[in-house]
Amino acid sequence: MRLTNLSAHPDIGSNSYLLELGRTRVVLDAGTHPKHTGRDTLPLYEKLPPDSLDAILVSHPHLDHIGALPVLMREHPGAAVIMSGLTREQGSVLLHNSVNVMKAQREELNEPLYPLYTHGQVDACVRRWMTREAGERFSFGEHDRVTTEFFRAGHVLGAVGMRLELEGHRIFYTGDVHFEDQTLTRGAAFPQDPVDTLIIETTRGDHERDPAYTREREKRRFGEAIVTALGRGGAVLVPVFAFGKTQELLFMLKELFEEGLVPHVPVHIGGLSTKMTEVTDRHSDHPDRLHQGFLLLEDFPDLRRLARGRKEPDFHPGAIYALSSGMVSEHTVSHRFARRILASEQNAMLFVGYADEEAPGGRILAAGQGGRVALSSDSTHESEIRCTVERFDFSGHSPREQLADYAVSCSPRNVFLVHGDEAARGWFKRELGRRLPDARIIIPDPGEAVEL
């Protein structure tokens, strides 16, 4: 038995892992890397002989876990491709959007390989996708049957961790996980049984969460920041990821309005966020969902959608703008609208999720109010940040302490640390090395194969 890290870079992105279990070969996730373009954004799929996979399992539909799936499926037409039903529906929308983005980047970045796949190829892929839900046991492999079960991961609706078993050897892959309930998404329900090999995300390993933190307290602090900006006569931009964070934020704003903590004001969303919220509303009774039955697009007070074809909404003081992308990435609605928000000290930009330090959102956070930031990679022009800039912890990833506790509870013999930067994985290696002295704690290099 062997695990090969197919991720091409030693950080968060292009997540993909090959498991060789007897004569059965399965890849876990197939992501692209948000910091790279062209072939560099893909995992190391040249290490896989053509059509050599029995199965591909997908944990959730964020592009760093699913963006390379059409490429992998094209090279392995015989592989069974399995994910949850909601991941299937959301993943289709996100991959079609990825085609549109790559078409634009082909000219803007002079990237001749783009798009890496077409709309027609995405449709063909989706027809091959099979679905299994959390708690449903299934197996695959022509020669050595691998028994598998999905478990709710709590990261976004439909996200799963997965347990694979062959000849008594148990492997658990967390994917991206959040153990506590979020505003709209139930927390993870992972098994507590011992495993032989644990593959665990380390996203937040580089910092400790405040021991006094509660989601309710953070929500109130967020509401106070909104009220302060509105009281100055300004507007509020909240950069959000289209799937997951947008829907969590909308329900949180509904609660703040109803509790009288924020005055009722118009809330603007647009583009991909609207499409993803439509899918979420179609599954308002999903078992991962809290507050079942509430339809965000129909029941939310004074929600305003960006008209089809519009690049950005009109600016109105006294409004909240929940726009993607969450990292204010170039060529997105939040990136185009950010210039309007940055220009006035009356406004506020409030971050509620992950923002890579090299992305425009990360640079805005680092510079802060009064600083200057280059919003475009192809320009030396720097914009002054006149608005207030604040960060709030509504992460869809569990804090490091909870992840370490879970790892210890599994009593693994092998622990693979993935999906984190160098500092994050380093903390986990030290912490788990201390708490699991008999286990192998492994940080697999890109392309490295490790015997289990």
Short mmCIF file of C-alpha atoms in Angstrom, two decimals:
data_model
loop_
_atom_site.label_atom_id
_atom_site.label_comp_id
_atom_site.label_asym_id
_atom_site.label_seq_id
_atom_site.Cartn_x
_atom_site.Cartn_y
_atom_site.Cartn_z
CA MET A 1 0.00 0.00 0.00
CA ARG A 2 1.29 3.42 -0.95
CA LEU A 3 0.29 7.09 -0.94
CA THR A 4 1.67 9.51 -3.54
CA ASN A 5 1.25 13.26 -3.13
CA LEU A 6 0.20 14.45 -6.59
CA SER A 7 -0.10 18.09 -5.45
CA ALA A 8 2.40 20.05 -7.51
CA HIS A 9 3.18 22.70 -4.89
CA PRO A 10 3.87 22.47 -1.12
CA ASP A 11 0.97 24.67 0.03
CA ILE A 12 -2.80 25.02 -0.43
CA GLY A 13 -3.85 24.21 -3.99
CA SER A 14 -3.90 21.49 -6.67
CA ASN A 15 -4.90 19.02 -3.95
CA SER A 16 -4.72 15.44 -5.23
CA TYR A 17 -3.48 12.18 -3.68
CA LEU A 18 -3.00 8.72 -5.19
CA LEU A 19 -3.67 5.67 -3.04
CA GLU A 20 -2.45 2.29 -4.26
CA LEU A 21 -4.33 -0.30 -2.21
CA GLY A 22 -3.31 -3.74 -3.38
CA ARG A 23 -4.11 -3.75 -7.10
CA THR A 24 -6.65 -0.92 -6.75
CA ARG A 25 -5.66 2.66 -7.56
CA VAL A 26 -7.77 5.61 -6.41
CA VAL A 27 -7.18 9.37 -6.51
CA LEU A 28 -8.60 11.57 -3.75
CA ASP A 29 -9.57 15.02 -5.09
CA ALA A 30 -8.36 16.72 -8.26
CA GLY A 31 -7.78 20.42 -7.70
CA THR A 32 -6.17 23.34 -9.48
CA HIS A 33 -3.85 25.87 -7.83
CA PRO A 34 -5.19 29.44 -7.55
CA LYS A 35 -1.72 31.06 -7.61
CA HIS A 36 -0.55 29.43 -10.84
CA THR A 37 -1.70 29.28 -14.44
CA GLY A 38 -1.54 26.89 -17.37
CA ARG A 39 0.07 23.51 -16.76
CA ASP A 40 1.52 24.77 -13.45
CA THR A 41 -1.97 24.93 -11.96
CA LEU A 42 -2.46 21.16 -12.38
CA PRO A 43 -1.42 18.27 -10.12
CA LEU A 44 1.39 15.94 -11.20
CA TYR A 45 -0.78 13.74 -13.38
CA GLU A 46 2.13 12.85 -15.64
CA LYS A 47 3.06 10.37 -12.88
CA LEU A 48 -0.07 8.32 -13.68
CA PRO A 49 -0.03 5.90 -16.63
CA PRO A 50 -3.05 6.54 -18.91
CA ASP A 51 -6.31 4.87 -17.87
CA SER A 52 -4.70 3.34 -14.78
CA LEU A 53 -7.22 4.42 -12.12
CA ASP A 54 -10.10 2.43 -10.66
CA ALA A 55 -11.76 5.40 -8.98
CA ILE A 56 -11.63 9.13 -8.28
CA LEU A 57 -13.27 10.37 -5.05
CA VAL A 58 -14.12 14.06 -4.57
CA SER A 59 -14.53 15.62 -1.12
CA HIS A 60 -16.23 18.91 -2.15
CA PRO A 61 -16.52 21.26 -5.15
CA HIS A 62 -14.10 24.11 -4.39
CA LEU A 63 -11.71 24.44 -7.32
CA ASP A 64 -8.60 23.57 -5.31
CA HIS A 65 -10.22 20.13 -4.95
CA ILE A 66 -12.19 19.71 -8.19
CA GLY A 67 -10.77 22.15 -10.76
CA ALA A 68 -8.54 19.56 -12.48
CA LEU A 69 -11.17 16.80 -12.50
CA PRO A 70 -12.04 17.08 -16.23
CA VAL A 71 -8.33 16.80 -17.08
CA LEU A 72 -7.90 13.71 -14.89
CA MET A 73 -11.08 12.10 -16.20
CA ARG A 74 -9.99 12.67 -19.80
CA GLU A 75 -6.79 10.71 -19.11
CA HIS A 76 -8.59 7.95 -17.13
CA PRO A 77 -11.86 7.19 -18.94
CA GLY A 78 -12.35 3.91 -17.07
CA ALA A 79 -12.31 5.39 -13.56
CA ALA A 80 -15.46 5.54 -11.46
CA VAL A 81 -15.96 9.13 -10.24
CA ILE A 82 -17.83 9.39 -6.94
CA MET A 83 -18.94 12.36 -4.80
CA SER A 84 -21.98 13.54 -2.83
CA GLY A 85 -25.10 14.61 -4.71
CA LEU A 86 -24.78 18.27 -3.73
CA THR A 87 -21.10 18.30 -4.72
CA ARG A 88 -22.17 16.96 -8.12
CA GLU A 89 -24.63 19.81 -8.65
CA GLN A 90 -22.43 22.59 -7.27
CA GLY A 91 -19.33 21.21 -8.99
CA SER A 92 -20.98 21.39 -12.39
CA VAL A 93 -21.72 25.11 -11.95
CA LEU A 94 -18.22 25.87 -10.66
CA LEU A 95 -16.45 24.01 -13.47
CA HIS A 96 -18.52 25.74 -16.15
CA ASN A 97 -17.59 29.06 -14.55
CA SER A 98 -13.95 27.96 -14.55
CA VAL A 99 -14.15 27.47 -18.33
CA ASN A 100 -15.36 31.06 -18.71
CA VAL A 101 -12.55 32.37 -16.50
CA MET A 102 -9.91 30.41 -18.42
CA LYS A 103 -11.25 31.69 -21.75
CA ALA A 104 -10.78 35.26 -20.52
CA GLN A 105 -7.32 34.47 -19.12
CA ARG A 106 -6.20 32.94 -22.43
CA GLU A 107 -6.03 36.47 -23.86
CA GLU A 108 -5.29 38.44 -20.70
CA LEU A 109 -2.42 36.21 -19.57
CA ASN A 110 -1.36 35.01 -23.02
CA GLU A 111 -1.91 31.44 -21.81
CA PRO A 112 -2.27 29.26 -24.95
CA LEU A 113 -3.23 26.10 -23.00
CA TYR A 114 -6.42 27.73 -21.73
CA PRO A 115 -9.11 26.64 -21.43
CA LEU A 116 -7.88 23.32 -20.04
CA TYR A 117 -11.33 21.91 -20.87
CA THR A 118 -14.50 23.06 -22.62
CA HIS A 119 -18.15 23.40 -21.61
CA GLY A 120 -18.92 20.28 -23.64
CA GLN A 121 -16.23 18.32 -21.82
CA VAL A 122 -17.60 19.46 -18.45
CA ASP A 123 -21.07 18.25 -19.45
CA ALA A 124 -19.60 14.89 -20.50
CA CYS A 125 -17.78 14.61 -17.17
CA VAL A 126 -20.90 15.37 -15.14
CA ARG A 127 -22.76 12.56 -16.90
CA ARG A 128 -20.11 10.13 -15.56
CA TRP A 129 -20.27 11.35 -11.97
CA MET A 130 -21.86 8.93 -9.50
CA THR A 131 -23.20 10.01 -6.13
CA ARG A 132 -23.11 8.53 -2.65
CA GLU A 133 -24.24 10.25 0.51
CA ALA A 134 -22.76 10.38 4.01
CA GLY A 135 -23.38 7.13 5.85
CA GLU A 136 -23.69 5.10 2.64
CA ARG A 137 -21.13 2.29 2.29
CA PHE A 138 -19.90 1.35 -1.18
CA SER A 139 -16.96 -0.39 -2.80
CA PHE A 140 -14.88 -0.22 -5.97
CA GLY A 141 -11.90 -1.96 -7.58
CA GLU A 142 -11.96 -4.75 -10.15
CA HIS A 143 -9.46 -6.96 -8.33
CA ASP A 144 -9.15 -5.77 -4.71
CA ARG A 145 -12.47 -4.33 -3.52
CA VAL A 146 -11.96 -1.23 -1.39
CA THR A 147 -14.82 -0.54 1.03
CA THR A 148 -15.55 3.17 1.39
CA GLU A 149 -17.86 5.42 3.40
CA PHE A 150 -18.43 9.18 3.31
CA PHE A 151 -18.89 11.29 6.46
CA ARG A 152 -20.21 14.86 6.79
CA ALA A 153 -17.23 17.26 6.88
CA GLY A 154 -18.97 20.53 7.85
CA HIS A 155 -16.82 22.66 5.51
CA VAL A 156 -19.61 23.48 3.05
CA LEU A 157 -22.94 21.80 2.37
CA GLY A 158 -22.33 18.36 0.89
CA ALA A 159 -18.61 18.24 1.78
CA VAL A 160 -17.35 14.86 2.99
CA GLY A 161 -14.43 13.16 4.62
CA MET A 162 -13.91 9.55 3.59
CA ARG A 163 -12.83 6.25 5.08
CA LEU A 164 -11.33 3.57 2.84
CA GLU A 165 -10.59 0.01 3.96
CA LEU A 166 -8.79 -2.94 2.39
CA GLU A 167 -7.78 -6.14 4.19
CA GLY A 168 -8.16 -4.53 7.60
CA HIS A 169 -6.09 -1.41 6.79
CA ARG A 170 -8.18 1.72 7.42
CA ILE A 171 -7.42 5.08 5.84
CA PHE A 172 -9.27 8.30 6.63
CA TYR A 173 -9.04 11.46 4.52
CA THR A 174 -10.51 14.56 6.14
CA GLY A 175 -10.75 16.77 3.07
CA ASP A 176 -11.53 20.26 4.36
CA VAL A 177 -13.28 20.02 7.73
CA HIS A 178 -15.12 22.18 10.26
CA PHE A 179 -16.19 20.41 13.44
CA GLU A 180 -18.44 23.12 14.89
CA ASP A 181 -21.77 24.23 13.44
CA GLN A 182 -21.51 27.25 11.18
CA THR A 183 -24.45 29.58 10.61
CA LEU A 184 -26.06 27.44 7.92
CA THR A 185 -23.93 24.27 7.82
CA ARG A 186 -23.87 21.52 10.43
CA GLY A 187 -20.49 20.61 11.88
CA ALA A 188 -18.55 17.51 10.87
CA ALA A 189 -19.68 14.07 11.99
CA PHE A 190 -16.46 12.09 11.65
CA PRO A 191 -15.99 8.55 12.98
CA GLN A 192 -14.10 8.09 16.22
CA ASP A 193 -12.77 4.60 15.39
CA PRO A 194 -9.02 4.01 15.20
CA VAL A 195 -7.44 4.21 11.75
CA ASP A 196 -4.10 3.04 10.40
CA THR A 197 -3.47 6.03 8.13
CA LEU A 198 -4.83 9.57 8.52
CA ILE A 199 -4.60 12.19 5.76
CA ILE A 200 -5.44 15.48 7.44
CA GLU A 201 -5.75 19.10 6.34
CA THR A 202 -3.60 21.69 8.16
CA THR A 203 -4.96 25.00 6.80
CA ARG A 204 -5.03 26.91 10.10
CA GLY A 205 -1.96 25.36 11.68
CA ASP A 206 0.03 28.59 11.60
CA HIS A 207 -1.99 30.33 14.33
CA GLU A 208 -3.88 29.65 17.54
CA ARG A 209 -7.52 30.61 17.82
CA ASP A 210 -8.37 32.94 20.71
CA PRO A 211 -9.51 30.64 23.56
CA ALA A 212 -12.37 33.10 24.26
CA TYR A 213 -13.66 32.86 20.68
CA THR A 214 -17.31 32.08 20.04
CA ARG A 215 -19.07 32.39 16.70
CA GLU A 216 -21.85 34.43 18.33
CA ARG A 217 -19.38 36.94 19.77
CA GLU A 218 -17.64 37.25 16.40
CA LYS A 219 -21.00 37.77 14.69
CA ARG A 220 -21.77 40.66 17.03
CA ARG A 221 -18.36 42.22 16.39
CA PHE A 222 -19.02 41.91 12.67
CA GLY A 223 -22.40 43.60 13.11
CA GLU A 224 -20.80 46.47 15.02
CA ALA A 225 -18.34 47.07 12.17
CA ILE A 226 -21.22 47.23 9.69
CA VAL A 227 -23.17 49.66 11.87
CA THR A 228 -20.11 51.90 12.26
CA ALA A 229 -19.60 52.15 8.50
CA LEU A 230 -23.28 52.73 7.79
CA GLY A 231 -23.34 55.38 10.50
CA ARG A 232 -20.60 57.28 8.66
CA GLY A 233 -22.76 57.30 5.55
CA GLY A 234 -20.64 54.64 3.89
CA ALA A 235 -21.13 51.28 2.21
CA VAL A 236 -19.74 47.88 3.21
CA LEU A 237 -18.01 45.39 0.90
CA VAL A 238 -17.73 41.82 2.18
CA PRO A 239 -15.65 39.74 -0.27
CA VAL A 240 -17.02 36.19 -0.21
CA PHE A 241 -16.46 32.88 -1.96
CA ALA A 242 -19.40 32.11 -4.24
CA PHE A 243 -20.18 28.74 -2.66
CA GLY A 244 -20.23 28.36 1.08
CA LYS A 245 -19.30 31.77 2.40
CA THR A 246 -21.97 33.68 0.42
CA GLN A 247 -24.79 31.56 1.79
CA GLU A 248 -23.40 31.57 5.34
CA LEU A 249 -23.08 35.37 5.24
CA LEU A 250 -26.61 35.95 3.94
CA PHE A 251 -28.17 33.96 6.76
CA MET A 252 -25.93 35.68 9.30
CA LEU A 253 -27.05 39.09 8.01
CA LYS A 254 -30.68 37.94 8.31
CA GLU A 255 -30.03 37.10 11.97
CA LEU A 256 -28.32 40.46 12.59
CA PHE A 257 -31.29 42.28 11.04
CA GLU A 258 -33.86 40.30 13.05
CA GLU A 259 -31.95 40.73 16.31
CA GLY A 260 -31.81 44.49 15.80
CA LEU A 261 -28.01 44.53 15.75
CA VAL A 262 -27.83 45.92 12.19
CA PRO A 263 -30.47 48.15 10.55
CA HIS A 264 -32.31 46.69 7.56
CA VAL A 265 -30.42 47.87 4.48
CA PRO A 266 -30.19 46.55 0.91
CA VAL A 267 -27.80 43.62 0.39
CA HIS A 268 -26.31 43.15 -3.09
CA ILE A 269 -25.01 39.87 -4.50
CA GLY A 270 -24.09 38.97 -8.06
CA GLY A 271 -22.61 36.69 -10.65
CA LEU A 272 -21.56 33.23 -9.58
CA SER A 273 -22.77 33.82 -6.00
CA THR A 274 -26.34 34.05 -7.27
CA LYS A 275 -26.06 30.77 -9.20
CA MET A 276 -24.61 28.95 -6.22
CA THR A 277 -27.30 30.31 -3.91
CA GLU A 278 -29.97 29.09 -6.34
CA VAL A 279 -28.56 25.56 -6.01
CA THR A 280 -28.41 25.89 -2.21
CA ASP A 281 -32.07 26.94 -2.15
CA ARG A 282 -33.05 23.90 -4.21
CA HIS A 283 -31.62 21.80 -1.37
CA SER A 284 -33.01 23.77 1.57
CA ASP A 285 -33.95 20.49 3.27
CA HIS A 286 -30.47 18.93 2.88
CA PRO A 287 -29.44 16.99 6.02
CA ASP A 288 -26.20 19.03 6.31
CA ARG A 289 -28.28 22.20 6.51
CA LEU A 290 -29.34 24.15 9.58
CA HIS A 291 -32.49 26.34 9.35
CA GLN A 292 -34.02 24.01 6.80
CA GLY A 293 -36.69 25.41 4.50
CA PHE A 294 -35.46 29.03 4.45
CA LEU A 295 -34.92 30.15 0.84
CA LEU A 296 -32.16 32.73 0.73
CA LEU A 297 -33.10 34.27 -2.61
CA GLU A 298 -36.84 34.41 -1.88
CA ASP A 299 -37.13 34.95 1.88
CA PHE A 300 -34.18 37.31 2.50
CA PRO A 301 -35.34 40.93 3.02
CA ASP A 302 -34.29 43.43 0.31
CA LEU A 303 -31.79 41.19 -1.47
CA ARG A 304 -30.67 42.70 -4.76
CA ARG A 305 -29.12 40.62 -7.52
CA LEU A 306 -26.71 41.94 -10.11
CA ALA A 307 -28.41 41.91 -13.50
CA ARG A 308 -27.10 39.38 -16.02
CA GLY A 309 -24.30 40.89 -18.09
CA ARG A 310 -23.43 43.60 -15.56
CA LYS A 311 -19.75 43.67 -14.55
CA GLU A 312 -20.42 45.23 -11.13
CA PRO A 313 -23.32 46.75 -9.18
CA ASP A 314 -24.01 50.47 -8.89
CA PHE A 315 -22.54 52.05 -5.78
CA HIS A 316 -25.05 53.19 -3.15
CA PRO A 317 -24.07 54.47 0.32
CA GLY A 318 -25.92 52.71 3.10
CA ALA A 319 -25.79 49.26 1.48
CA ILE A 320 -23.95 45.97 1.99
CA TYR A 321 -22.25 44.26 -0.95
CA ALA A 322 -21.52 40.52 -0.62
CA LEU A 323 -19.47 39.93 -3.77
CA SER A 324 -17.17 37.17 -4.95
CA SER A 325 -14.38 36.35 -4.94
CA GLY A 326 -13.42 36.14 -1.30
CA MET A 327 -9.77 36.94 -2.04
CA VAL A 328 -10.69 39.90 -4.31
CA SER A 329 -9.01 38.01 -7.14
CA GLU A 330 -8.49 39.87 -10.40
CA HIS A 331 -11.30 39.83 -12.99
CA THR A 332 -13.99 39.20 -10.34
CA VAL A 333 -16.91 41.37 -9.20
CA SER A 334 -15.36 42.07 -5.78
CA HIS A 335 -12.08 43.14 -7.43
CA ARG A 336 -13.80 45.60 -9.77
CA PHE A 337 -15.98 47.00 -6.98
CA ALA A 338 -13.11 47.26 -4.46
CA ARG A 339 -11.78 50.45 -6.08
CA ARG A 340 -15.01 52.27 -5.20
CA ILE A 341 -14.90 51.07 -1.59
CA LEU A 342 -11.20 51.83 -1.06
CA ALA A 343 -11.65 55.43 -2.21
CA SER A 344 -13.53 56.74 0.84
CA GLU A 345 -12.91 56.68 4.58
CA GLN A 346 -16.68 56.36 5.05
CA ASN A 347 -16.67 52.83 3.63
CA ALA A 348 -15.53 49.51 5.08
CA MET A 349 -14.10 46.30 3.61
CA LEU A 350 -14.76 43.36 5.91
CA PHE A 351 -13.07 40.01 5.26
CA VAL A 352 -14.78 36.87 6.57
CA GLY A 353 -12.67 34.05 5.12
CA TYR A 354 -9.29 32.96 3.82
CA ALA A 355 -7.28 35.48 1.77
CA ASP A 356 -3.92 34.37 0.41
CA GLU A 357 -1.24 36.93 1.22
CA GLU A 358 -0.30 37.24 -2.46
CA ALA A 359 -3.89 37.83 -3.65
CA PRO A 360 -5.29 41.39 -3.80
CA GLY A 361 -7.40 40.68 -0.70
CA GLY A 362 -4.36 39.55 1.25
CA ARG A 363 -2.42 42.63 0.15
CA ILE A 364 -5.28 44.89 1.25
CA LEU A 365 -5.36 43.22 4.67
CA ALA A 366 -1.58 43.55 5.05
CA ALA A 367 -1.53 47.23 4.07
CA GLY A 368 -4.59 48.27 6.10
CA GLN A 369 -6.27 51.66 6.24
CA GLY A 370 -3.88 54.40 5.19
CA GLY A 371 -1.68 52.03 3.22
CA ARG A 372 -1.35 51.62 -0.51
CA VAL A 373 -1.97 48.54 -2.63
CA ALA A 374 -1.51 47.47 -6.24
CA LEU A 375 -4.80 45.81 -7.16
CA SER A 376 -3.62 44.50 -10.52
CA SER A 377 -0.62 42.28 -11.15
CA ASP A 378 0.10 43.96 -14.49
CA SER A 379 0.19 47.48 -13.08
CA THR A 380 2.54 49.41 -10.82
CA HIS A 381 -0.22 51.86 -9.89
CA GLU A 382 -1.07 51.73 -6.20
CA SER A 383 -4.44 52.74 -4.78
CA GLU A 384 -4.66 54.41 -1.40
CA ILE A 385 -6.73 52.46 1.14
CA ARG A 386 -8.94 55.11 2.70
CA CYS A 387 -11.69 52.79 3.95
CA THR A 388 -11.50 50.79 7.16
CA VAL A 389 -10.30 47.20 6.70
CA GLU A 390 -11.11 44.45 9.20
CA ARG A 391 -10.92 40.67 9.36
CA PHE A 392 -13.38 38.30 11.06
CA ASP A 393 -13.07 34.61 11.84
CA PHE A 394 -15.89 32.74 10.12
CA SER A 395 -13.57 30.16 8.61
CA GLY A 396 -14.91 26.93 7.17
CA HIS A 397 -11.76 25.20 8.44
CA SER A 398 -11.41 23.95 12.01
CA PRO A 399 -8.81 25.55 14.29
CA ARG A 400 -5.60 23.61 14.70
CA GLU A 401 -6.32 22.53 18.27
CA GLN A 402 -9.51 20.70 17.24
CA LEU A 403 -7.79 19.00 14.31
CA ALA A 404 -4.92 17.85 16.51
CA ASP A 405 -7.38 16.46 19.05
CA TYR A 406 -9.16 14.55 16.29
CA ALA A 407 -5.90 13.14 14.98
CA VAL A 408 -4.96 11.89 18.44
CA SER A 409 -8.40 10.30 18.90
CA CYS A 410 -7.85 8.19 15.75
CA SER A 411 -4.65 6.57 17.13
CA PRO A 412 -3.11 6.41 13.64
CA ARG A 413 0.17 4.71 12.76
CA ASN A 414 0.73 7.07 9.80
CA VAL A 415 -0.31 10.74 9.61
CA PHE A 416 0.03 12.68 6.35
CA LEU A 417 -0.09 16.47 6.74
CA VAL A 418 -1.58 18.16 3.67
CA HIS A 419 -3.41 21.33 2.56
CA GLY A 420 -1.37 23.87 4.50
CA ASP A 421 1.61 26.16 4.16
CA GLU A 422 5.02 25.37 5.62
CA ALA A 423 4.37 27.01 9.00
CA ALA A 424 1.00 25.30 9.37
CA ARG A 425 2.31 21.83 8.59
CA GLY A 426 5.34 22.45 10.79
CA TRP A 427 3.15 23.14 13.83
CA PHE A 428 1.18 19.94 13.27
CA LYS A 429 4.36 17.90 12.85
CA ARG A 430 5.68 19.14 16.19
CA GLU A 431 2.36 18.87 18.03
CA LEU A 432 1.43 15.42 16.75
CA GLY A 433 4.99 14.20 17.12
CA ARG A 434 4.69 15.03 20.81
CA ARG A 435 1.19 13.59 21.28
CA LEU A 436 1.55 10.55 19.01
CA PRO A 437 5.13 9.43 19.73
CA ASP A 438 4.67 6.01 18.08
CA ALA A 439 3.20 7.35 14.83
CA ARG A 440 4.98 8.39 11.65
CA ILE A 441 4.17 12.08 11.05
CA ILE A 442 4.83 12.77 7.38
CA ILE A 443 4.86 15.95 5.31
CA PRO A 444 4.89 14.49 1.79
CA ASP A 445 6.80 16.51 -0.79
CA PRO A 446 5.16 17.12 -4.18
CA GLY A 447 5.42 13.85 -6.11
CA GLU A 448 6.69 11.85 -3.12
CA ALA A 449 5.45 8.27 -2.70
CA VAL A 450 5.33 6.78 0.81
CA GLU A 451 4.72 3.14 1.70
CA LEU A 452 1.94 2.64 4.23
#
